[in-house]
Each structure stands twice: as C-alpha cells, then as structure tokens.
C-alpha cells in the first residue's frame, strides 16, 4: 500500500491528518506511535475505509492498494474491506460458539464451499492464532465470550484471519489484556507477518521496539518520522520524536 499526501477533516472542521505519506511493505509490521490524539487510529481506519460512515468526514490525497486508488468512485467499499482483518483494543468476540466466531466470515463471503473445507479452515485459523489446543474440545459448547481476555483476543485474531486478508490492522490489540496474553499476541504478530502485512497502533514503545520492522511517529496529525525501528529509536531526526521516545525510555 502507498498513502500519498493524505488529509482528513472531521465534520466539526478538525484537521486530523495533514499531508501524511508512507508505504506499507509486504510481510512487515509497521507500528504507528505517538501521543494520544495524534492521528494514529484515524490513519489506520483510512486504510480500509472505516470512516465512510462518519458524518462530515472529508478526505483528500490518495490511498493506493495494488496500484489502485481505494477511494476511487468505482471501488466497492465492502469488497475493499475484505482485503483487511481488524483487531480492536478490547476483545469483541461474537456471542456465538467458538466455531461460529471463526466460520462466520468465510461463510458469508463464500470462501469455503463445503462443510469439510470450512471445518479445516476454522482449525487452521485457530492454530495460526495459537488457540486450537486450548479450545478444540469446546468448539461448539463454549461461546467466544466465555473465554479469558487473552483467549478472546486470540479468537478475534483467528476471526480476522478467517477471511484471508492481505493486511491485518491492529488498534492497540494488547491494551486491555494481561502481560502473559500480551506476549502471546506479540509472538503471534511476528509469526503472521511472514504471510501478510500488519499495521499496529500502540502506546507501548517497548512493544513497538520488540515487534515492529518499521515505525511511523505521528504528532498533531502529521507524520513526522517513518523508518526502520532501531534507526528511529536511536537516531530520530525530528525533535518531537526524539523527545517522545526519550520520555518513554528515560
């Protein structure tokens, strides 16, 4: 993906993103970092057109996926969103069985033709999310909401993977789970990047340093720095980025 000169205004006139330009490379984790309210989540939602139903939002610039402007008039937003998986900060499994949580997406999109194909696909997604061994005996008699917080988040990741996305968008995915579950999600993200691209919004500088191949530093709606993680953390050129990183690490 390529984002070029992206500007976004909310309905109240707030200029939330200002001339944002960056690339998302195949099979990488790109972490969005920066202070609260700086535009990280806003930029994330632009990628899969989640602002389409926000009243009064205006977007200028280009967002290219496979060379095509995703905001062009001929692009069907639901079809575009099928290329993305989404993982929110708070686990939000459906109040359905574990199996139905994962099977729902591929079923409605017609990705698997037979019950056997769907069952194999559900198992594969749960395995990729490191959850299969914990839930394989309760696929139909436990709801997703019956699981622990960390298990729920891994179920949400399995659900996101079930539609076979090209890009996984993660908006502070460990913000409401414990440290052990956080470590499991981070390990999972680093494994998944070998098959797809991941954009991760995080407030944890340690997390960004552990898992991201590159980081993008946002400040007041501007993208001030973007580059390899260690380069930005050790030698950021932008003074605001340097101050932010040093403040987090002491």
Short mmCIF file of C-alpha atoms in Angstrom, two decimals:
data_model
loop_
_atom_site.label_atom_id
_atom_site.label_comp_id
_atom_site.label_asym_id
_atom_site.label_seq_id
_atom_site.Cartn_x
_atom_site.Cartn_y
_atom_site.Cartn_z
CA UNK A 1 0.00 0.00 0.00
CA UNK A 2 1.01 3.61 -0.59
CA UNK A 3 -0.51 6.64 1.12
CA UNK A 4 0.17 9.97 -0.59
CA UNK A 5 -0.48 13.46 0.79
CA UNK A 6 -3.38 12.27 2.91
CA UNK A 7 -5.50 14.90 4.63
CA UNK A 8 -8.60 14.24 6.71
CA UNK A 9 -11.09 16.62 8.28
CA UNK A 10 -13.82 15.63 10.72
CA UNK A 11 -17.31 17.05 10.47
CA UNK A 12 -16.58 19.73 13.08
CA UNK A 13 -13.73 21.06 10.93
CA UNK A 14 -10.89 19.43 12.86
CA UNK A 15 -7.93 18.82 10.53
CA UNK A 16 -7.00 15.41 11.93
CA UNK A 17 -4.40 14.29 9.35
CA UNK A 18 -2.06 16.62 7.50
CA UNK A 19 -0.20 15.62 4.33
CA UNK A 20 0.53 12.08 5.56
CA UNK A 21 2.66 9.98 3.20
CA UNK A 22 4.01 6.47 3.81
CA UNK A 23 4.30 2.99 2.31
CA UNK A 24 3.27 -0.36 3.75
CA UNK A 25 5.54 -3.11 2.51
CA UNK A 26 4.67 -6.79 2.02
CA UNK A 27 5.25 -9.01 5.04
CA UNK A 28 6.22 -6.35 7.56
CA UNK A 29 4.91 -4.93 10.82
CA UNK A 30 4.58 -1.15 10.67
CA UNK A 31 3.86 0.40 14.08
CA UNK A 32 2.10 3.76 14.46
CA UNK A 33 3.41 5.53 17.58
CA UNK A 34 2.91 8.95 19.10
CA UNK A 35 0.97 10.82 21.82
CA UNK A 36 -2.73 10.25 22.38
CA UNK A 37 -4.91 12.06 19.86
CA UNK A 38 -2.12 12.48 17.31
CA UNK A 39 -3.91 10.69 14.44
CA UNK A 40 -2.69 7.10 14.71
CA UNK A 41 -6.08 5.37 14.83
CA UNK A 42 -7.54 7.87 12.36
CA UNK A 43 -4.84 6.97 9.84
CA UNK A 44 -5.36 3.26 10.48
CA UNK A 45 -9.08 3.49 9.70
CA UNK A 46 -8.41 5.34 6.44
CA UNK A 47 -6.70 2.25 5.02
CA UNK A 48 -9.86 0.11 4.97
CA UNK A 49 -12.32 2.99 4.59
CA UNK A 50 -13.79 2.76 8.07
CA UNK A 51 -14.51 6.50 8.02
CA UNK A 52 -17.01 6.13 5.19
CA UNK A 53 -19.99 6.23 7.54
CA UNK A 54 -18.62 9.01 9.80
CA UNK A 55 -20.79 12.06 9.16
CA UNK A 56 -18.99 15.01 7.63
CA UNK A 57 -15.56 13.39 7.23
CA UNK A 58 -13.66 14.71 4.22
CA UNK A 59 -10.54 13.01 2.81
CA UNK A 60 -8.06 14.32 0.26
CA UNK A 61 -4.97 12.60 -1.12
CA UNK A 62 -4.55 9.05 -2.38
CA UNK A 63 -4.51 5.62 -0.78
CA UNK A 64 -3.23 3.05 -3.25
CA UNK A 65 -3.56 -0.72 -2.89
CA UNK A 66 -2.00 -2.83 -5.62
CA UNK A 67 -1.68 0.43 -7.55
CA UNK A 68 -5.40 1.30 -7.38
CA UNK A 69 -6.82 4.30 -5.53
CA UNK A 70 -9.11 2.72 -2.93
CA UNK A 71 -11.22 5.92 -2.76
CA UNK A 72 -11.93 5.97 -6.49
CA UNK A 73 -15.64 6.06 -7.33
CA UNK A 74 -15.70 2.61 -8.92
CA UNK A 75 -14.28 0.89 -5.82
CA UNK A 76 -16.86 -1.03 -3.78
CA UNK A 77 -16.07 -0.35 -0.07
CA UNK A 78 -17.25 -3.76 1.25
CA UNK A 79 -15.16 -5.56 -1.37
CA UNK A 80 -12.18 -3.40 -0.46
CA UNK A 81 -12.59 -4.17 3.25
CA UNK A 82 -12.46 -7.89 2.52
CA UNK A 83 -8.73 -7.44 1.98
CA UNK A 84 -8.29 -6.44 5.64
CA UNK A 85 -8.56 -8.07 9.01
CA UNK A 86 -9.32 -5.87 12.05
CA UNK A 87 -8.34 -6.41 15.69
CA UNK A 88 -9.58 -3.82 18.19
CA UNK A 89 -8.15 -2.81 21.57
CA UNK A 90 -10.86 -4.57 23.56
CA UNK A 91 -11.60 -8.18 22.58
CA UNK A 92 -15.02 -8.29 20.93
CA UNK A 93 -15.94 -11.88 20.08
CA UNK A 94 -19.43 -12.58 18.82
CA UNK A 95 -21.87 -14.08 21.39
CA UNK A 96 -21.70 -17.30 19.37
CA UNK A 97 -19.78 -20.53 19.67
CA UNK A 98 -16.01 -20.50 19.19
CA UNK A 99 -16.51 -22.34 15.89
CA UNK A 100 -19.13 -19.88 14.64
CA UNK A 101 -16.92 -16.90 15.53
CA UNK A 102 -14.32 -18.09 13.04
CA UNK A 103 -16.67 -19.65 10.47
CA UNK A 104 -18.94 -16.62 10.13
CA UNK A 105 -16.73 -14.51 7.84
CA UNK A 106 -15.70 -17.16 5.31
CA UNK A 107 -19.27 -18.49 5.20
CA UNK A 108 -20.90 -15.16 4.30
CA UNK A 109 -18.16 -14.43 1.76
CA UNK A 110 -18.45 -17.88 0.21
CA UNK A 111 -14.77 -18.67 0.68
CA UNK A 112 -15.29 -22.34 1.54
CA UNK A 113 -17.70 -24.49 -0.48
CA UNK A 114 -18.23 -27.49 1.78
CA UNK A 115 -18.68 -28.10 5.48
CA UNK A 116 -15.43 -30.08 5.49
CA UNK A 117 -13.49 -27.24 3.86
CA UNK A 118 -14.92 -24.79 6.37
CA UNK A 119 -14.07 -27.05 9.31
CA UNK A 120 -10.48 -27.40 8.11
CA UNK A 121 -10.25 -23.64 7.64
CA UNK A 122 -11.58 -22.91 11.15
CA UNK A 123 -9.00 -25.29 12.60
CA UNK A 124 -6.21 -23.69 10.56
CA UNK A 125 -7.14 -20.18 11.74
CA UNK A 126 -7.33 -21.27 15.36
CA UNK A 127 -3.96 -22.99 15.04
CA UNK A 128 -2.41 -19.90 13.48
CA UNK A 129 -3.79 -17.88 16.41
CA UNK A 130 -2.24 -20.37 18.87
CA UNK A 131 -5.67 -21.19 20.28
CA UNK A 132 -6.59 -24.59 18.83
CA UNK A 133 -5.11 -26.78 21.58
CA UNK A 134 -6.92 -24.76 24.25
CA UNK A 135 -10.39 -24.85 22.68
CA UNK A 136 -10.54 -27.85 20.32
CA UNK A 137 -12.76 -29.82 22.71
CA UNK A 138 -15.20 -26.93 23.21
CA UNK A 139 -15.67 -25.51 19.72
CA UNK A 140 -19.46 -25.82 19.82
CA UNK A 141 -20.34 -25.77 23.52
CA UNK A 142 -18.48 -22.60 24.57
CA UNK A 143 -19.18 -19.11 23.30
CA UNK A 144 -16.35 -16.75 22.46
CA UNK A 145 -17.42 -14.56 25.36
CA UNK A 146 -16.81 -17.47 27.77
CA UNK A 147 -13.04 -17.37 27.17
CA UNK A 148 -10.44 -15.43 29.14
CA UNK A 149 -9.43 -11.98 27.90
CA UNK A 150 -6.26 -13.20 26.24
CA UNK A 151 -8.06 -16.12 24.63
CA UNK A 152 -10.80 -13.80 23.39
CA UNK A 153 -8.23 -11.59 21.70
CA UNK A 154 -6.58 -14.56 20.00
CA UNK A 155 -10.05 -15.69 18.90
CA UNK A 156 -10.59 -12.24 17.39
CA UNK A 157 -7.29 -12.61 15.55
CA UNK A 158 -8.38 -16.03 14.27
CA UNK A 159 -11.65 -14.45 13.14
CA UNK A 160 -9.73 -11.66 11.38
CA UNK A 161 -7.57 -14.24 9.59
CA UNK A 162 -10.58 -16.30 8.52
CA UNK A 163 -11.39 -14.07 5.55
CA UNK A 164 -7.83 -14.50 4.22
CA UNK A 165 -6.85 -10.81 4.34
CA UNK A 166 -3.81 -9.22 2.73
CA UNK A 167 -3.39 -6.74 5.59
CA UNK A 168 -4.09 -7.06 9.32
CA UNK A 169 -4.94 -3.81 11.14
CA UNK A 170 -4.41 -3.92 14.92
CA UNK A 171 -5.56 -0.96 17.02
CA UNK A 172 -3.81 -1.33 20.39
CA UNK A 173 -4.57 -5.08 20.46
CA UNK A 174 -2.91 -5.64 23.84
CA UNK A 175 -4.26 -2.55 25.58
CA UNK A 176 -6.77 -4.44 27.72
CA UNK A 177 -5.13 -7.84 28.31
CA UNK A 178 -2.56 -9.06 30.84
CA UNK A 179 1.23 -9.30 30.25
CA UNK A 180 1.20 -13.04 29.54
CA UNK A 181 -1.54 -12.66 26.96
CA UNK A 182 0.28 -9.62 25.54
CA UNK A 183 3.41 -11.70 24.98
CA UNK A 184 1.34 -14.34 23.17
CA UNK A 185 -0.24 -11.75 20.86
CA UNK A 186 3.14 -10.18 20.11
CA UNK A 187 4.65 -13.56 19.27
CA UNK A 188 1.67 -14.31 17.06
CA UNK A 189 2.03 -11.00 15.20
CA UNK A 190 5.68 -11.70 14.45
CA UNK A 191 4.74 -15.09 13.02
CA UNK A 192 1.84 -13.76 10.96
CA UNK A 193 3.96 -11.12 9.22
CA UNK A 194 5.53 -13.87 7.14
CA UNK A 195 2.16 -14.27 5.38
CA UNK A 196 0.66 -10.77 5.39
CA UNK A 197 1.35 -7.13 6.26
CA UNK A 198 0.43 -5.75 9.68
CA UNK A 199 -0.20 -2.18 10.81
CA UNK A 200 -0.07 -1.90 14.60
CA UNK A 201 -1.19 1.11 16.63
CA UNK A 202 0.47 1.01 20.03
CA UNK A 203 1.11 3.28 23.00
CA UNK A 204 3.85 0.93 24.21
CA UNK A 205 7.27 1.97 22.95
CA UNK A 206 8.69 -1.31 24.24
CA UNK A 207 6.14 -3.22 22.19
CA UNK A 208 6.95 -1.22 19.06
CA UNK A 209 10.63 -1.91 19.57
CA UNK A 210 10.05 -5.63 20.14
CA UNK A 211 7.81 -6.41 17.18
CA UNK A 212 7.90 -3.68 14.51
CA UNK A 213 10.10 -3.73 11.44
CA UNK A 214 9.42 -0.02 10.95
CA UNK A 215 7.75 2.69 13.00
CA UNK A 216 5.83 5.81 11.99
CA UNK A 217 5.76 8.66 14.51
CA UNK A 218 2.65 10.88 14.45
CA UNK A 219 2.37 14.29 16.12
CA UNK A 220 -0.65 16.60 15.90
CA UNK A 221 -1.92 14.85 12.79
CA UNK A 222 1.42 14.97 10.99
CA UNK A 223 3.64 12.01 10.18
CA UNK A 224 6.98 13.34 11.44
CA UNK A 225 9.19 10.23 11.12
CA UNK A 226 8.95 6.86 9.44
CA UNK A 227 11.71 4.30 9.05
CA UNK A 228 13.39 1.18 10.45
CA UNK A 229 12.59 0.73 14.12
CA UNK A 230 16.11 0.84 15.55
CA UNK A 231 17.06 3.81 13.38
CA UNK A 232 14.08 5.84 14.59
CA UNK A 233 14.55 4.85 18.23
CA UNK A 234 18.28 5.55 18.20
CA UNK A 235 18.57 8.48 15.81
CA UNK A 236 15.22 10.12 15.10
CA UNK A 237 15.72 13.38 13.21
CA UNK A 238 12.50 15.08 14.33
CA UNK A 239 12.92 16.79 17.74
CA UNK A 240 9.38 15.91 18.84
CA UNK A 241 10.01 12.25 18.01
CA UNK A 242 13.31 12.27 19.93
CA UNK A 243 11.67 13.86 22.96
CA UNK A 244 8.74 11.45 22.88
CA UNK A 245 10.96 8.37 22.62
CA UNK A 246 13.39 9.58 25.30
CA UNK A 247 10.49 10.42 27.58
CA UNK A 248 9.19 6.89 27.27
CA UNK A 249 12.56 5.25 27.84
CA UNK A 250 14.05 7.72 30.30
#
